[in-house]
mmCIF file of C-alpha atoms in Angstrom:
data_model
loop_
_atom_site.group_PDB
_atom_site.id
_atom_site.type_symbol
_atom_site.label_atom_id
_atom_site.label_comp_id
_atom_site.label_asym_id
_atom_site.label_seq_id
_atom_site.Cartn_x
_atom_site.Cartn_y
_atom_site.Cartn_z
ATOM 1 C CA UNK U 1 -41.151 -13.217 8.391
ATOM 2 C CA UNK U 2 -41.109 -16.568 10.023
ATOM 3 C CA UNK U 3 -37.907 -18.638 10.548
ATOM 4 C CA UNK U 4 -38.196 -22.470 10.358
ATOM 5 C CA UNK U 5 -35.160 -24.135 12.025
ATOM 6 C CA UNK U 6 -34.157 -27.752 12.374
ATOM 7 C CA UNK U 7 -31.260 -29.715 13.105
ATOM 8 C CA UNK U 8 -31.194 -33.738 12.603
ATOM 9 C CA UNK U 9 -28.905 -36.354 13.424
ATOM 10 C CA UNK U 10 -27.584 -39.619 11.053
ATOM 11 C CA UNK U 11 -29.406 -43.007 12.038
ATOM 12 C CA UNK U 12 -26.622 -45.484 13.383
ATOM 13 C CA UNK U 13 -25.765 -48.183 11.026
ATOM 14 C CA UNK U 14 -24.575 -45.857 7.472
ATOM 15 C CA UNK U 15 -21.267 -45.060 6.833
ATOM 16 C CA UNK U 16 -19.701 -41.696 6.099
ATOM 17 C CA UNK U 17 -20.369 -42.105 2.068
ATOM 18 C CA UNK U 18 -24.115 -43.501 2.451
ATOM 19 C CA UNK U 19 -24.573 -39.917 5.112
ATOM 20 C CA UNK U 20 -22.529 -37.577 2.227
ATOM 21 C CA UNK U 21 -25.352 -38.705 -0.502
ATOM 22 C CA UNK U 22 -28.083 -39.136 1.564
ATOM 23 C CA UNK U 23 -27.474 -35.174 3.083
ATOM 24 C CA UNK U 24 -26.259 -34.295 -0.586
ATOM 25 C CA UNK U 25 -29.555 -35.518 -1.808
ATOM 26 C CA UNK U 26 -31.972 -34.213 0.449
ATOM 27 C CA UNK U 27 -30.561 -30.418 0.338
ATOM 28 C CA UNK U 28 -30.500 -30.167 -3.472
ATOM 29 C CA UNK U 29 -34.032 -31.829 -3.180
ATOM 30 C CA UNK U 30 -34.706 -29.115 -0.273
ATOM 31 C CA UNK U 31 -33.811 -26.103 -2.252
ATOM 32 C CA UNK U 32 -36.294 -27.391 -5.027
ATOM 33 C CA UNK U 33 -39.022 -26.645 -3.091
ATOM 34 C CA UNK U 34 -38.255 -22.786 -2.642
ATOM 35 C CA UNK U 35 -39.200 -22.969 -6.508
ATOM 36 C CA UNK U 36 -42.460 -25.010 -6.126
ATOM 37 C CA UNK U 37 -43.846 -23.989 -3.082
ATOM 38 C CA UNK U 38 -45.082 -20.252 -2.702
ATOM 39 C CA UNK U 39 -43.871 -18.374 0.495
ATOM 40 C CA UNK U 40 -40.284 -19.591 1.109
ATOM 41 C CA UNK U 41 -38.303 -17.204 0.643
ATOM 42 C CA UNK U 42 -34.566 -18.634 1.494
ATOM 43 C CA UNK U 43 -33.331 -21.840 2.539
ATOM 44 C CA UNK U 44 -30.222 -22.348 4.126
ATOM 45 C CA UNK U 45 -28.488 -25.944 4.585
ATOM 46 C CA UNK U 46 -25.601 -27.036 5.992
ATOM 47 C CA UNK U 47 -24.145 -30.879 5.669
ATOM 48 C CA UNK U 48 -20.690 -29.964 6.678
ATOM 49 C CA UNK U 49 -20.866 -29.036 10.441
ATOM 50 C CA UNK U 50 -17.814 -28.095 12.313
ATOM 51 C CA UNK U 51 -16.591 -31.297 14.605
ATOM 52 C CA UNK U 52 -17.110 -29.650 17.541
ATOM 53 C CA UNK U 53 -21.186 -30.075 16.379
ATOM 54 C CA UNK U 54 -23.761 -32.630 17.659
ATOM 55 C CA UNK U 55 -25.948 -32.546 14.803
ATOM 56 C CA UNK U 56 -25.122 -33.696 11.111
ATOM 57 C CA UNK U 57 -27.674 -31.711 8.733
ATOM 58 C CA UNK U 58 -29.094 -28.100 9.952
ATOM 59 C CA UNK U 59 -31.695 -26.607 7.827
ATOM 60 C CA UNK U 60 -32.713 -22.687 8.394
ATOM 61 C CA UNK U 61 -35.893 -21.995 6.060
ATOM 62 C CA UNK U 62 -37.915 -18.121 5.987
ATOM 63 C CA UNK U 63 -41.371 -17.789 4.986
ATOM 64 C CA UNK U 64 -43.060 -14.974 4.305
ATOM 65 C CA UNK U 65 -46.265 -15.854 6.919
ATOM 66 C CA UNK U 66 -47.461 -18.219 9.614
ATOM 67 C CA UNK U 67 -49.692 -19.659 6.765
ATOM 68 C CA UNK U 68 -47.033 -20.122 4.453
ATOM 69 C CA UNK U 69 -45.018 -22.233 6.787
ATOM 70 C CA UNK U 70 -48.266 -24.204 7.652
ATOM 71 C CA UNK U 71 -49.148 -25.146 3.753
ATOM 72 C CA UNK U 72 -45.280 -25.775 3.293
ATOM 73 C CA UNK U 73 -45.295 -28.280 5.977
ATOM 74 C CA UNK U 74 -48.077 -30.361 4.444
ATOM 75 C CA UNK U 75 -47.279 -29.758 1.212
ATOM 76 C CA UNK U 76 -46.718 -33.121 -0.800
ATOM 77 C CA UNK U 77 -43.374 -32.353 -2.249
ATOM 78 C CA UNK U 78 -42.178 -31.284 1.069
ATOM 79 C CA UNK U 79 -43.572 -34.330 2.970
ATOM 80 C CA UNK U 80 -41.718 -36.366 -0.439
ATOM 81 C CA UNK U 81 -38.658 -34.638 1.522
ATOM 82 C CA UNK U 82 -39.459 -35.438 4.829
ATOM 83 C CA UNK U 83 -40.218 -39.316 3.898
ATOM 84 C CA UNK U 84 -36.430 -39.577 2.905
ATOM 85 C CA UNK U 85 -35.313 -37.577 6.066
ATOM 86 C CA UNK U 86 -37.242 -40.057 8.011
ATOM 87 C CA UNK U 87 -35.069 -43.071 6.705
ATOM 88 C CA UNK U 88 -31.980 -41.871 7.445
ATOM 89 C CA UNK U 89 -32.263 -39.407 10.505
ATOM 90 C CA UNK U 90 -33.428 -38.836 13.817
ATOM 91 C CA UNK U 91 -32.697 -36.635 16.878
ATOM 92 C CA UNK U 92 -34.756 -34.004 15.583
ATOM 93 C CA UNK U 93 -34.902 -30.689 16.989
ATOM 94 C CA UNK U 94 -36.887 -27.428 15.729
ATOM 95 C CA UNK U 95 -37.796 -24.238 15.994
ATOM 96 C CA UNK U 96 -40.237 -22.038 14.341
ATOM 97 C CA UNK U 97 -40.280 -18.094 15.346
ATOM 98 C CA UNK U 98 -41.309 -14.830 13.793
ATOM 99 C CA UNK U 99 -38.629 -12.062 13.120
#
């Protein structure tokens, strides 16, 4: 299994309701792709971090291979996802590692 972990940070300049439905949006839109693309096999995402975090949105996604992580990330429903995360974060920081 291969773990798929990022952590992002709000762009300065929204305020607390635009960052609720902007992270709102992009995890139910997240957890659509588990049922499109083949080899996810859980998504976890958290918008509510503890205030003692420095990030606003972590997401922790499994695959079942390498290669499924690889077609994910160029998948065009995933990079739909990623064109949104673009336009209202930054700061990001990932890791990808087998289990």
């Amino acid at each position: 299994m291969v773990r798929h972990v990022v952590m992002l940070q709000f762009k300065e300049g929204q305020n607390e309701s635009e960052q609720r439905t902007a992270a709102e949006t992009i995890k139910a839109d997240l957890y659509k792709l588990k049922d499109i693309i083949p080899g996810i096999t859980a998504f976890t995402v958290v918008i509510d971090p503890l205030p003692t975090s420095n990030m606003n949105f972590f997401i922790d996604s499994r695959f079942d291979s390498a290669e499924a992580l690889a077609a994910y990330t160029i998948h065009p429903e995933h990079v739909k996802v990623l064109d949104h995360i673009k336009t209202v974060m930054h700061n990001r920081a990932c890791i990808d590692y087998e289990e």
